[in-house]
Short mmCIF file of C-alpha atoms in Angstrom, two decimals:
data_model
loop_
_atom_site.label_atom_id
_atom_site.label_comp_id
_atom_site.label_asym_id
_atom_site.label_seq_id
_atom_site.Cartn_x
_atom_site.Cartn_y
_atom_site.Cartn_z
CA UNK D 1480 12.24 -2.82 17.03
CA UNK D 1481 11.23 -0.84 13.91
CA UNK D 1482 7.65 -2.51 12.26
CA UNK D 1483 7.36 -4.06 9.22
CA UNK D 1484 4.23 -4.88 7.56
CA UNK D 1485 2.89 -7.01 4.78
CA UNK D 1486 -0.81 -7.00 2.41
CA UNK D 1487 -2.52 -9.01 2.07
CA UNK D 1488 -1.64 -10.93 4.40
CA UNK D 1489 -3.02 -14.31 2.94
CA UNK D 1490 -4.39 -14.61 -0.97
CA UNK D 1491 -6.18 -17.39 -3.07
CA UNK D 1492 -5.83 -16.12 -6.70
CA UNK D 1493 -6.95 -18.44 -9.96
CA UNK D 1494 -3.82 -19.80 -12.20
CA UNK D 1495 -3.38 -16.90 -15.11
CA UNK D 1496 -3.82 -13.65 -12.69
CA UNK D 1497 -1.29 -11.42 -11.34
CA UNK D 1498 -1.13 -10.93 -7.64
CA UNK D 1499 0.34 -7.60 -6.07
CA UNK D 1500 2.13 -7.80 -2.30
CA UNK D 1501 2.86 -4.64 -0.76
CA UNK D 1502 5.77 -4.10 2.07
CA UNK D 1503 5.75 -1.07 4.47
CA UNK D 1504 7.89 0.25 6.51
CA UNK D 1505 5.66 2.39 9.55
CA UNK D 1506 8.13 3.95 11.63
CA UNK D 1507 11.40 4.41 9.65
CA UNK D 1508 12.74 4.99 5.76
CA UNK D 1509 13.85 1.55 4.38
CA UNK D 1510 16.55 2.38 1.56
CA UNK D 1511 16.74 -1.16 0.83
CA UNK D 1512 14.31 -3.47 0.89
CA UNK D 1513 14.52 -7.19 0.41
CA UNK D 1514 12.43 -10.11 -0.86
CA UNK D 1515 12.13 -13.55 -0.25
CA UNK D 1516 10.51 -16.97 -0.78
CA UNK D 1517 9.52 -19.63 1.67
CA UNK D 1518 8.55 -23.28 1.05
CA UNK D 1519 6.65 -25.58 3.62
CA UNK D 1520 9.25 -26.81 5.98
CA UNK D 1521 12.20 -25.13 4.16
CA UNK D 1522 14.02 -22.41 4.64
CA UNK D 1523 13.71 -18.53 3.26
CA UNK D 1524 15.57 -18.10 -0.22
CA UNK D 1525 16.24 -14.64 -1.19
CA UNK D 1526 14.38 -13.51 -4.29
CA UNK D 1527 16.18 -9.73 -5.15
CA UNK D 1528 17.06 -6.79 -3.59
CA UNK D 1529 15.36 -3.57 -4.36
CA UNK D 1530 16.95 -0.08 -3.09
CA UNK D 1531 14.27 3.23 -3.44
CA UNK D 1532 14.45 4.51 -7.01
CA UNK D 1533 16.61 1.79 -8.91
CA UNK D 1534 15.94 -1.48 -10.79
CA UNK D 1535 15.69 -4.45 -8.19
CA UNK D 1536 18.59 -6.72 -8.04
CA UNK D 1537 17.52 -10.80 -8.61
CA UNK D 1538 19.12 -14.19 -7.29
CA UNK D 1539 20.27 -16.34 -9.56
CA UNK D 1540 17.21 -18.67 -11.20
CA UNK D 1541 14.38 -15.30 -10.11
CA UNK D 1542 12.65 -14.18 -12.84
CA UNK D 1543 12.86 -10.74 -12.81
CA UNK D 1544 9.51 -10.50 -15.84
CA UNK D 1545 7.73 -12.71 -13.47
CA UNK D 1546 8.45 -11.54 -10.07
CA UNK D 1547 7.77 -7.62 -11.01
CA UNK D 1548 9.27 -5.58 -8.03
CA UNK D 1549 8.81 -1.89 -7.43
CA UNK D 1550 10.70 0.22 -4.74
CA UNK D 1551 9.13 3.76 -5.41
CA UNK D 1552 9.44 5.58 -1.67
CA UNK D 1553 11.27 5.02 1.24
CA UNK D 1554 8.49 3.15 3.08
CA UNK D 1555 6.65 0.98 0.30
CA UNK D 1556 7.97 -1.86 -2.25
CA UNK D 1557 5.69 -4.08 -3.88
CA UNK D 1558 6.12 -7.69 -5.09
CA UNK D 1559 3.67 -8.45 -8.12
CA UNK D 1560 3.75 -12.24 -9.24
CA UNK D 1561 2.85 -12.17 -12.84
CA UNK D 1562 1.11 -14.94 -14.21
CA UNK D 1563 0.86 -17.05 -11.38
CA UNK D 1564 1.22 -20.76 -11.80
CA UNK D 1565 0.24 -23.17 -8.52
CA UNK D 1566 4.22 -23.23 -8.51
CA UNK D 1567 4.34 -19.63 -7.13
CA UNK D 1568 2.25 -20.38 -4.10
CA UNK D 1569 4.49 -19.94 -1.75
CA UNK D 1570 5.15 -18.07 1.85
CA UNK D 1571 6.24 -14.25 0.48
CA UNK D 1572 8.65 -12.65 3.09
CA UNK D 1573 10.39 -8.99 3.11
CA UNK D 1574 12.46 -6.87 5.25
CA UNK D 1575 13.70 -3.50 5.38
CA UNK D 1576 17.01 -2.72 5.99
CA UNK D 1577 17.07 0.99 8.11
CA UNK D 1578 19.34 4.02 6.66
CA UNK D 1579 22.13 2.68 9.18
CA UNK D 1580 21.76 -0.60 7.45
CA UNK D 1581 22.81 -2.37 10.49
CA UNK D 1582 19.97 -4.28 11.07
CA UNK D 1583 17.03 -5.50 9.01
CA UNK D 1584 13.21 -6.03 10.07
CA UNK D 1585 10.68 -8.49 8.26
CA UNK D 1586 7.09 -8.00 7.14
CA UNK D 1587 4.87 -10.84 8.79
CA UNK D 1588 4.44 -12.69 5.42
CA UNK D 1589 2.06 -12.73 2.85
CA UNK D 1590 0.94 -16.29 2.02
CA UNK D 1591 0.05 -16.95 -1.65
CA UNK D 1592 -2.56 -20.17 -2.57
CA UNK D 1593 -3.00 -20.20 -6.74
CA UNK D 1594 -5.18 -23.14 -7.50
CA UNK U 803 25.25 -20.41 0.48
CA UNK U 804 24.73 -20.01 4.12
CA UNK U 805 28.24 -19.89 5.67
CA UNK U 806 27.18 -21.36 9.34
CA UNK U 807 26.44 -24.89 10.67
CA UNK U 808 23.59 -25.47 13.24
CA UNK U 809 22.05 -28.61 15.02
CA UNK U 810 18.68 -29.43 13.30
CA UNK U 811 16.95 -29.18 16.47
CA UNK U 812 17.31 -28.71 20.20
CA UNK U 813 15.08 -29.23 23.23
CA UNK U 814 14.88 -27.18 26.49
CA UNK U 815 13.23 -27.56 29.16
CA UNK U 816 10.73 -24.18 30.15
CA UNK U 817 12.37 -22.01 32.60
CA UNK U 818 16.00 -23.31 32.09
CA UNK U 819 18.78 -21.70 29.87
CA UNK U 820 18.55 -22.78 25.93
CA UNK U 821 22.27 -22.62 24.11
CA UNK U 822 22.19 -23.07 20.23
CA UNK U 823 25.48 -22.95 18.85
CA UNK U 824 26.54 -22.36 15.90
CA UNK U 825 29.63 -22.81 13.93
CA UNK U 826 31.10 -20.15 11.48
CA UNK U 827 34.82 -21.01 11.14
CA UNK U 828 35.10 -19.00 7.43
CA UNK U 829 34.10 -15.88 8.69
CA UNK U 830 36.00 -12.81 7.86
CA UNK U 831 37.01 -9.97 9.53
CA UNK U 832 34.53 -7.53 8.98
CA UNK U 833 31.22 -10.14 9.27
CA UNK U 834 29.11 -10.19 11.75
CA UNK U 835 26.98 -12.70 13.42
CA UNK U 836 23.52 -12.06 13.55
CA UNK U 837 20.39 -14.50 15.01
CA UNK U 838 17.10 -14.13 14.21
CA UNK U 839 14.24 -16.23 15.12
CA UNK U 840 11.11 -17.58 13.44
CA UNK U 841 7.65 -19.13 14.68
CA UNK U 842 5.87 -20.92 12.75
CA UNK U 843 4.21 -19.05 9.54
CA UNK U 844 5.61 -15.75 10.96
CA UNK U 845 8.14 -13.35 9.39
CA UNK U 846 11.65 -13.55 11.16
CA UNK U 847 12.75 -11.94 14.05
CA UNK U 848 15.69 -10.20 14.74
CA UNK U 849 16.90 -10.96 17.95
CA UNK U 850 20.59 -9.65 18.66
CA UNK U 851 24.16 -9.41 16.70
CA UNK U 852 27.75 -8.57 17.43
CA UNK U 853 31.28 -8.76 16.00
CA UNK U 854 33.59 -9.53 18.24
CA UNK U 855 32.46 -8.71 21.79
CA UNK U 856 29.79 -10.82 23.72
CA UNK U 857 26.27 -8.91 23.96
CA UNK U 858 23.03 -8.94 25.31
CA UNK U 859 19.75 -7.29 25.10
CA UNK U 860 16.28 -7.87 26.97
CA UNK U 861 15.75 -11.24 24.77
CA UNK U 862 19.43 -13.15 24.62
CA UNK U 863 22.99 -12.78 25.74
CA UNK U 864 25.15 -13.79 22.12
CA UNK U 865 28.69 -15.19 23.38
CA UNK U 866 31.19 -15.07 20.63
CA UNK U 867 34.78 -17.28 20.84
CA UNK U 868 37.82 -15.36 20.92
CA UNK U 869 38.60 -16.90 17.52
CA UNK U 870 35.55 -15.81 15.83
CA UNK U 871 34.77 -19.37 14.57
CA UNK U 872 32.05 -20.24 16.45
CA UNK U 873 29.54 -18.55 18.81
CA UNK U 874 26.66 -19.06 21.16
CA UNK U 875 22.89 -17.83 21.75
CA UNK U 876 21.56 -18.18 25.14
CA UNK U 877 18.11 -17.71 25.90
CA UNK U 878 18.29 -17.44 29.98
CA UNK U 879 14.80 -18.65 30.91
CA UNK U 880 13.13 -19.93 28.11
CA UNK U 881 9.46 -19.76 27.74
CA UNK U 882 6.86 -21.55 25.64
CA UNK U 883 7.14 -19.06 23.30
CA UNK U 884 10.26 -19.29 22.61
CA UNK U 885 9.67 -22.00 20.39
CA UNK U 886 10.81 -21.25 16.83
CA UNK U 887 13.43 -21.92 14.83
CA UNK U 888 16.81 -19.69 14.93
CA UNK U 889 18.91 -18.87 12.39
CA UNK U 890 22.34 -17.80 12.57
CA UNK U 891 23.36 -15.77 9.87
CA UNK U 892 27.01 -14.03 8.96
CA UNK U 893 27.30 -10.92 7.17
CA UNK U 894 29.28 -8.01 6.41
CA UNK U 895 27.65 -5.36 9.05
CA UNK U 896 28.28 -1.98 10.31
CA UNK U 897 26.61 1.40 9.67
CA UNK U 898 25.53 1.98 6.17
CA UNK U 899 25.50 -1.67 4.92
CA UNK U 900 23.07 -3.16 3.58
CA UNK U 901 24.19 -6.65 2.47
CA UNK U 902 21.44 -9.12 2.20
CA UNK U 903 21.09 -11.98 5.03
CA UNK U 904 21.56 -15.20 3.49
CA UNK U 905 19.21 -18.24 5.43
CA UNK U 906 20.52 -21.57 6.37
CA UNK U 907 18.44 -24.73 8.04
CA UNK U 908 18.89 -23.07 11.49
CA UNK U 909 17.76 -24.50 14.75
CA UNK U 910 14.53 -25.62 15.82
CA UNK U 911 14.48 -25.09 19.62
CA UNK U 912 11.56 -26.86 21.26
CA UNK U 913 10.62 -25.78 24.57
CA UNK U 914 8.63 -28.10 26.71
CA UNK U 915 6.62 -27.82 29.76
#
């Protein structure tokens, strides 16, 4: 299957700083791209919806100031946290949905500690 | 909200057949069933879909009722590794969709020796 892949791929940041999480797709053009959010022993909520060279779409109860997404080529979106709060850390998830849109490949996670 | 029902968990024995059904009796006509699989503190993955027609790739064999309403992953020999949880997902599909995947509970599927 087409790769997906996520960095960092773990990060300890203080309360107060902004963290940046890039997504990649290596081997094809991801149109869309989505992100999500993963609690300890729950399962993965979608945070938005980002498609190459438009304005993400959120999930209800995202903050779209806080959870700054950027889709600016067809193989790279970024997730910056803004502000993070101990709150925020959190398992950070995203996928890529190929130009057929059929089927859609995930990043191996990015997991996010802010003491 | 996720639009299937799955058992919490399951437990196979390794080298036997593991069957996780799952139950999707709102689906529409143009959704598609999808699984994908998670181990622990990994990103998902995708492990086969259909619409209507049963299918099956190198990892599972996805048995859909004639009805649509439910359907049926089978892992034919499962391994150690196979133990994650799956996730059965509906979805409008086809070329040149994107619609987002919406998670429920899924499965956790032990496999033990």
């Amino acid at each position: 299957g087409a790769v997906v892949s996520q960095h960092p791929s773990w990060v300890i940041c203080k309360s107060g700083t902004s963290v940046k999480i890039e997504c990649r797709s290596l081997d094809f053009q991801a149109t869309t791209m989505f992100w999500y959010r993963q609690f300890p022993k729950q399962s993965l909520m979608l945070m938005a919806t980002s498609n190459e060279g438009s304005k993400a779409t959120y999930e209800q109860g995202v903050e779209k100031d806080k959870f700054l997404i950027n889709h600016a080529s067809l193989t790279l979106s970024t997730l910056t946290v803004t502000s993070a709060h101990p709150e925020d850390s959190s398992f950070y998830i995203c996928s890529a949905a190929t130009s057929l849109g059929e089927t859609q490949y995930f990043g191996p996670g990015t997991r996010l500690l802010v003491l | 909200d996720a639009k299937t029902t799955q058992p919490p968990s399951m437990d196979c024995a390794e080298g036997r057949a593991a069957n996780l059904p799952c139950n999707h009796s709102t689906i529409s006509g143009n959704e598609y069933v999808y699984w994908y699989r998670q181990i622990h503190s990994q990103g998902p993955q995708y492990i086969i879909h259909g619409l209507k027609n049963n299918e099956t790739n190198e990892m599972a064999s996805l048995i859909i009722t004639e009805d649509r309403k439910s359907s049926t992953l089978i892992l034919p020999h499962a391994t150690l590794r196979d133990t994650a949880v799956y996730y059965c997902i509906v979805r409008v599909g086809g070329i040149y969709n994107t619609d987002k995947l919406i998670f429920g509970t899924g499965t956790r599927l032990q496999v033990f020796p």
